[in-house]
Structure formats: C-alpha cells, structure tokens
Tab-separated table of C-alpha atoms in Angstrom:
chain	number	residue	atom	x	y	z
A	194	UNK	CA	32.096	-4.278	-1.893
A	195	UNK	CA	28.751	-5.353	-3.316
A	196	UNK	CA	25.693	-3.774	-1.697
A	197	UNK	CA	23.693	-6.956	-1.122
A	198	UNK	CA	20.763	-5.105	0.462
A	199	UNK	CA	20.328	-3.207	-2.792
A	200	UNK	CA	20.694	-6.400	-4.836
A	201	UNK	CA	18.118	-8.187	-2.685
A	202	UNK	CA	15.636	-5.322	-3.080
A	203	UNK	CA	16.080	-5.346	-6.858
A	204	UNK	CA	15.572	-9.105	-7.038
A	205	UNK	CA	12.501	-9.023	-4.823
A	206	UNK	CA	10.926	-6.372	-7.048
A	207	UNK	CA	11.801	-8.501	-10.087
A	208	UNK	CA	10.155	-11.558	-8.538
A	209	UNK	CA	6.994	-9.691	-7.540
A	210	UNK	CA	6.649	-7.946	-10.910
A	211	UNK	CA	7.247	-11.086	-12.981
A	212	UNK	CA	4.878	-13.225	-10.939
A	213	UNK	CA	2.189	-10.556	-11.241
A	214	UNK	CA	2.465	-10.713	-15.042
A	215	UNK	CA	1.398	-14.375	-14.968
A	216	UNK	CA	-1.754	-13.775	-12.941
A	217	UNK	CA	-0.630	-16.446	-10.449
A	218	UNK	CA	0.269	-15.965	-6.799
A	219	UNK	CA	2.659	-18.808	-5.950
A	220	UNK	CA	6.191	-19.955	-6.826
A	221	UNK	CA	7.882	-23.354	-6.695
A	222	UNK	CA	11.601	-24.085	-6.325
A	223	UNK	CA	13.562	-27.300	-6.698
A	224	UNK	CA	15.776	-27.512	-3.607
A	225	UNK	CA	18.943	-29.583	-3.919
A	226	UNK	CA	20.833	-28.816	-0.731
A	227	UNK	CA	23.268	-26.695	-2.758
A	228	UNK	CA	24.055	-22.989	-2.665
A	229	UNK	CA	22.081	-21.763	-5.692
A	230	UNK	CA	18.715	-23.249	-4.801
A	231	UNK	CA	19.211	-22.272	-1.151
A	232	UNK	CA	19.751	-18.623	-2.076
A	233	UNK	CA	16.677	-18.625	-4.333
A	234	UNK	CA	14.555	-20.381	-1.708
A	235	UNK	CA	15.418	-17.884	1.025
A	236	UNK	CA	14.945	-14.971	-1.371
A	237	UNK	CA	11.503	-16.262	-2.380
A	238	UNK	CA	10.521	-16.938	1.223
A	239	UNK	CA	11.336	-13.327	2.148
A	240	UNK	CA	9.415	-12.123	-0.911
A	241	UNK	CA	6.334	-14.357	-0.993
A	242	UNK	CA	6.033	-15.752	2.526
A	243	UNK	CA	3.864	-18.871	2.523
A	244	UNK	CA	3.010	-18.480	-1.173
A	245	UNK	CA	6.032	-20.579	-2.087
A	246	UNK	CA	7.154	-24.138	-1.635
A	247	UNK	CA	10.199	-26.295	-2.305
A	248	UNK	CA	10.497	-29.768	-3.756
A	249	UNK	CA	13.386	-32.060	-2.828
A	250	UNK	CA	13.966	-34.629	-5.597
A	251	UNK	CA	16.674	-37.128	-4.631
A	252	UNK	CA	17.730	-39.996	-6.853
A	253	UNK	CA	19.469	-43.238	-5.908
A	254	UNK	CA	22.750	-41.368	-6.490
A	255	UNK	CA	22.036	-38.391	-4.218
A	256	UNK	CA	24.016	-37.965	-1.034
A	257	UNK	CA	22.188	-38.105	2.302
A	258	UNK	CA	23.857	-34.805	3.230
A	259	UNK	CA	22.050	-33.036	0.384
A	260	UNK	CA	18.645	-33.953	1.742
A	261	UNK	CA	19.661	-33.221	5.329
A	262	UNK	CA	21.044	-29.794	4.385
A	263	UNK	CA	17.959	-28.898	2.351
A	264	UNK	CA	15.649	-29.868	5.214
A	265	UNK	CA	17.763	-27.904	7.724
A	266	UNK	CA	17.406	-24.798	5.532
A	267	UNK	CA	13.631	-25.258	5.251
A	268	UNK	CA	13.291	-25.673	8.994
A	269	UNK	CA	15.389	-22.581	9.722
A	270	UNK	CA	13.292	-20.366	7.438
A	271	UNK	CA	9.941	-22.152	7.939
A	272	UNK	CA	9.723	-23.063	4.249
A	273	UNK	CA	7.132	-25.620	3.137
A	274	UNK	CA	8.702	-28.588	1.376
A	275	UNK	CA	7.949	-32.055	0.083
A	276	UNK	CA	10.196	-34.917	-0.992
A	277	UNK	CA	9.573	-36.642	-4.325
A	278	UNK	CA	12.165	-39.230	-5.274
A	279	UNK	CA	13.066	-39.540	-8.953
A	280	UNK	CA	14.803	-42.875	-8.295
A	281	UNK	CA	11.987	-45.001	-9.840
A	282	UNK	CA	12.042	-42.922	-13.033
A	283	UNK	CA	15.813	-43.147	-13.364
A	284	UNK	CA	15.772	-46.863	-12.533
A	285	UNK	CA	13.198	-47.504	-15.266
A	286	UNK	CA	15.489	-46.106	-17.964
A	287	UNK	CA	19.028	-46.481	-16.633
A	288	UNK	CA	19.583	-49.759	-18.474
A	289	UNK	CA	19.409	-47.850	-21.775
A	290	UNK	CA	22.292	-45.510	-20.894
A	291	UNK	CA	25.294	-47.896	-20.851
A	292	UNK	CA	26.510	-46.568	-17.483
A	293	UNK	CA	27.282	-43.218	-19.162
A	294	UNK	CA	27.476	-40.715	-16.271
A	295	UNK	CA	26.735	-37.711	-18.471
A	296	UNK	CA	23.610	-39.293	-19.933
A	297	UNK	CA	22.420	-40.462	-16.525
A	298	UNK	CA	23.077	-37.007	-15.054
A	299	UNK	CA	21.235	-35.210	-17.846
A	300	UNK	CA	18.324	-37.655	-17.655
A	301	UNK	CA	18.113	-37.185	-13.876
A	302	UNK	CA	18.083	-33.393	-14.256
A	303	UNK	CA	15.251	-33.610	-16.788
A	304	UNK	CA	13.247	-35.961	-14.577
A	305	UNK	CA	13.585	-33.473	-11.741
A	306	UNK	CA	12.299	-30.671	-13.922
A	307	UNK	CA	9.372	-32.819	-15.094
A	308	UNK	CA	8.411	-33.395	-11.474
A	309	UNK	CA	8.890	-29.733	-10.602
A	310	UNK	CA	6.671	-28.524	-13.442
A	311	UNK	CA	4.004	-31.056	-12.493
A	312	UNK	CA	4.033	-29.741	-8.920
A	313	UNK	CA	3.872	-26.161	-10.176
A	314	UNK	CA	0.874	-27.098	-12.318
A	315	UNK	CA	-0.819	-28.759	-9.345
A	316	UNK	CA	-0.208	-25.697	-7.166
A	317	UNK	CA	-0.950	-23.140	-9.885
A	318	UNK	CA	2.498	-21.630	-9.463
A	319	UNK	CA	5.543	-20.809	-11.570
A	320	UNK	CA	8.960	-22.454	-11.429
A	321	UNK	CA	11.759	-20.148	-10.266
A	322	UNK	CA	15.200	-20.936	-11.700
A	323	UNK	CA	18.383	-21.471	-9.725
A	324	UNK	CA	21.222	-21.198	-12.289
A	325	UNK	CA	23.901	-18.587	-11.563
A	326	UNK	CA	25.783	-16.515	-14.160
A	327	UNK	CA	28.917	-18.683	-14.087
A	328	UNK	CA	26.931	-21.830	-14.861
A	329	UNK	CA	24.902	-20.151	-17.601
A	330	UNK	CA	27.990	-18.743	-19.329
A	331	UNK	CA	29.859	-22.047	-19.158
A	332	UNK	CA	26.869	-24.174	-20.125
A	333	UNK	CA	27.238	-26.072	-16.869
A	334	UNK	CA	23.660	-27.254	-16.719
A	335	UNK	CA	21.207	-29.477	-18.556
A	336	UNK	CA	19.080	-27.901	-21.268
A	337	UNK	CA	15.400	-28.580	-20.441
A	338	UNK	CA	16.711	-29.807	-17.079
A	339	UNK	CA	18.033	-27.634	-14.260
A	340	UNK	CA	18.313	-24.643	-16.631
A	341	UNK	CA	14.558	-24.688	-17.316
A	342	UNK	CA	12.381	-22.188	-15.455
A	343	UNK	CA	9.835	-19.409	-15.847
A	344	UNK	CA	11.978	-16.710	-14.207
A	345	UNK	CA	15.499	-16.618	-12.779
A	346	UNK	CA	16.552	-14.107	-10.098
A	347	UNK	CA	20.238	-15.117	-9.824
A	348	UNK	CA	21.292	-15.466	-13.475
A	349	UNK	CA	23.350	-12.269	-13.279
A	350	UNK	CA	25.240	-13.265	-10.116
A	351	UNK	CA	28.587	-15.030	-10.465
A	352	UNK	CA	28.995	-18.169	-8.365
A	353	UNK	CA	31.999	-16.814	-6.437
A	354	UNK	CA	30.001	-13.699	-5.446
A	355	UNK	CA	26.965	-15.747	-4.531
A	356	UNK	CA	28.663	-17.119	-1.412
A	357	UNK	CA	28.639	-13.593	0.055
A	358	UNK	CA	24.982	-13.160	-0.887
A	359	UNK	CA	24.187	-16.453	0.824
A	360	UNK	CA	25.903	-15.270	4.004
A	361	UNK	CA	23.955	-12.015	3.858
A	362	UNK	CA	20.668	-13.918	3.512
A	363	UNK	CA	21.520	-16.227	6.406
A	364	UNK	CA	21.810	-19.473	4.448
A	365	UNK	CA	22.905	-22.321	6.724
A	366	UNK	CA	26.647	-22.908	7.137
A	367	UNK	CA	26.471	-26.524	5.999
A	368	UNK	CA	25.354	-25.341	2.559
A	369	UNK	CA	27.764	-22.408	2.357
A	370	UNK	CA	30.747	-24.558	3.330
A	371	UNK	CA	30.183	-27.531	1.007
A	372	UNK	CA	31.896	-28.001	-2.376
A	373	UNK	CA	29.682	-26.979	-5.321
A	374	UNK	CA	28.056	-30.098	-6.794
A	375	UNK	CA	25.087	-30.960	-8.992
A	376	UNK	CA	24.801	-34.135	-6.854
A	377	UNK	CA	24.118	-36.252	-9.936
A	378	UNK	CA	26.391	-39.067	-8.753
A	379	UNK	CA	28.400	-39.920	-5.659
A	380	UNK	CA	31.404	-37.644	-5.139
A	381	UNK	CA	30.561	-35.404	-8.115
A	382	UNK	CA	32.230	-31.967	-7.929
A	383	UNK	CA	31.639	-29.009	-10.243
A	384	UNK	CA	35.117	-27.550	-9.833
A	385	UNK	CA	36.907	-30.888	-10.283
A	386	UNK	CA	35.003	-31.481	-13.532
A	387	UNK	CA	35.702	-27.982	-14.829
A	388	UNK	CA	39.341	-28.132	-13.739
A	389	UNK	CA	39.410	-24.771	-11.944
A	390	UNK	CA	37.806	-23.121	-8.927
A	391	UNK	CA	34.838	-20.819	-9.487
A	392	UNK	CA	36.853	-17.985	-7.945
A	393	UNK	CA	39.556	-18.346	-10.591
A	394	UNK	CA	37.109	-18.850	-13.473
A	395	UNK	CA	34.878	-15.957	-12.432
A	396	UNK	CA	37.853	-13.613	-12.242
A	397	UNK	CA	38.580	-14.280	-15.911
A	398	UNK	CA	34.912	-14.415	-16.944
A	399	UNK	CA	34.323	-10.924	-15.553
A	400	UNK	CA	37.168	-9.599	-17.697
A	401	UNK	CA	36.084	-11.508	-20.817
A	402	UNK	CA	32.340	-10.958	-20.586
A	403	UNK	CA	31.748	-7.842	-18.500
A	404	UNK	CA	34.795	-5.810	-19.488
A	405	UNK	CA	35.076	-7.248	-23.046
A	406	UNK	CA	38.844	-7.737	-22.774
A	407	UNK	CA	40.606	-9.735	-25.495
A	408	UNK	CA	42.548	-12.921	-24.859
A	409	UNK	CA	45.860	-11.155	-25.562
A	410	UNK	CA	45.110	-8.546	-22.906
A	411	UNK	CA	44.415	-11.225	-20.331
A	412	UNK	CA	47.626	-13.077	-21.141
A	413	UNK	CA	49.519	-9.817	-20.718
A	414	UNK	CA	47.856	-9.444	-17.316
A	415	UNK	CA	49.260	-12.826	-16.347
A	416	UNK	CA	46.238	-15.114	-16.765
A	417	UNK	CA	46.791	-18.697	-17.923
A	418	UNK	CA	46.181	-19.190	-21.643
A	419	UNK	CA	44.770	-22.683	-21.073
A	420	UNK	CA	42.103	-21.282	-18.726
A	421	UNK	CA	41.196	-18.466	-21.123
A	422	UNK	CA	40.851	-20.945	-24.022
A	423	UNK	CA	38.662	-23.241	-21.900
A	424	UNK	CA	36.310	-20.433	-20.902
A	425	UNK	CA	36.051	-18.974	-24.423
A	426	UNK	CA	35.352	-22.427	-25.848
A	427	UNK	CA	32.676	-23.237	-23.289
A	428	UNK	CA	30.945	-19.860	-23.715
A	429	UNK	CA	30.707	-20.343	-27.504
A	430	UNK	CA	29.947	-24.067	-27.486
A	431	UNK	CA	27.139	-23.774	-24.937
A	432	UNK	CA	25.514	-20.518	-26.049
A	433	UNK	CA	22.652	-22.500	-27.605
A	434	UNK	CA	21.464	-23.550	-24.139
A	435	UNK	CA	20.389	-19.990	-23.376
A	436	UNK	CA	18.355	-19.500	-26.546
A	437	UNK	CA	14.825	-20.384	-27.495
A	438	UNK	CA	14.498	-23.097	-30.165
A	439	UNK	CA	15.215	-21.680	-33.620
A	440	UNK	CA	12.099	-21.640	-35.795
A	441	UNK	CA	12.515	-21.744	-39.566
A	442	UNK	CA	11.540	-18.584	-41.453
A	443	UNK	CA	9.308	-19.328	-44.417
A	444	UNK	CA	8.603	-17.146	-47.453
A	445	UNK	CA	5.017	-17.889	-48.404
A	446	UNK	CA	5.088	-16.015	-51.684
C-alpha cells in the first residue's frame, strides 16, 4: 500500500520550495475535467489556498461533461477559475490542417498552453504541470503543449496509482470514474488509442523502468511480447519530449 499522506506532504514541500525559488507567490493550473489536472488542482489548493487559480480552456471539440466536471471540482474545493475558450484560435487555423486529428489535437494543446502562460504572466504566477509518469514515459502528450510547465508535482506518479491518490484527496467521483481522455476531439480515449489499459501498461512499465528488467525476463514472467515492444518503442521514440532543446557545442579556437 502506498502511503498517500506521506506522498502528499512531500509534494506540498516540493511545491512550496520551488515556488519560493521564483520569488513569486501564485500558481496557475490548466483544468481539463480529467484526473491529472484535478489532482494537481486539489493539491495546489491545499498548499497555496487562494494563491492559485485554474483556467478552463474548451475548444469546439470539447465535451460538455469536461467543463461541468471541472466546475464541480472547483466548487467543491472553493477554487477560483475562469473559462477561456480556444475555439476561435483553432477555428482560425483549422483549414490548414486537412482534417488531421493529430495535428488539430497538437495545435489545440499548444493554444491552451499559450493561453495558460499568458494568464500566468498576467497574474505573476507560475504554471504547474499535470502530466503523470505514464504519459511522460510513453510520450503521450504534446511537446510545448500540455507537457509544458514550470514545475510538475505528479511526474513520478503512474496513472494507475493516481486514481488512489485522487480518492485520498477527495477528487469528485465524476472525474475519478470517467475514461482517461485528452478531450481533443469527441469520443477520444487515451487507452483506446494506446491499445491497452493504463493498469496493464503501468504494470510492465514499472518492471521495465523502475526494476530495469529485460524484455526476455518479462516474457518469461508471462507478459505479452507485443505490449513490451510497444512500450519500449514509445519510451525510446518519445524521449526527446522530456529534454531541453539541444544546443550546438562550438569550438571557438
């Protein structure tokens, strides 16, 4: 069993210490109506009180439930929020993207982050990230989009474990019970796109990443080779998303 009280205390100290380093006193979170941003929002509310706010950024493709669930969470925990639609921004450029869902999704994620950083600049705050460990390892996020942030308190928590953390924090049931989705288009589902449940993927990821077990060991343990290959490929192919831009080294003499 994971001691979530201990985890929460560690993350609150992290948040306080990292914010102090910036000289600012406020944080801003993009709230989607999904599990990750809900966990971060509640965590920040318990840590910073009224020195935090959330921004809901629906597009023309967002589900009504996402907004409703995000607002319900804010009302339960008395979290300040505002709604800023990115629909006009997406509409202005969507004709250039040939109805390509991936391009539209990535563009939408980057528009949201542009809005979020503008709000953080207005409020003299920092943006707190909401990507969990499963998403970061698998590259399931948009570089300079939803992955972008100043600090991230949940990047070491696997998605399948995060449900228990959400329950501990008191996140609303509507959010805990819904299928994981980036809500970038109608009916979009993380697990359907990836082909496996987070529970199944995380079980293998923990063995591959945390315990450093080889593929052959996992096959011997009975894990599906196709799943192992998928996870290893995604980890390697998307590693660049977690790195700073590479700057050329120059010899001046």
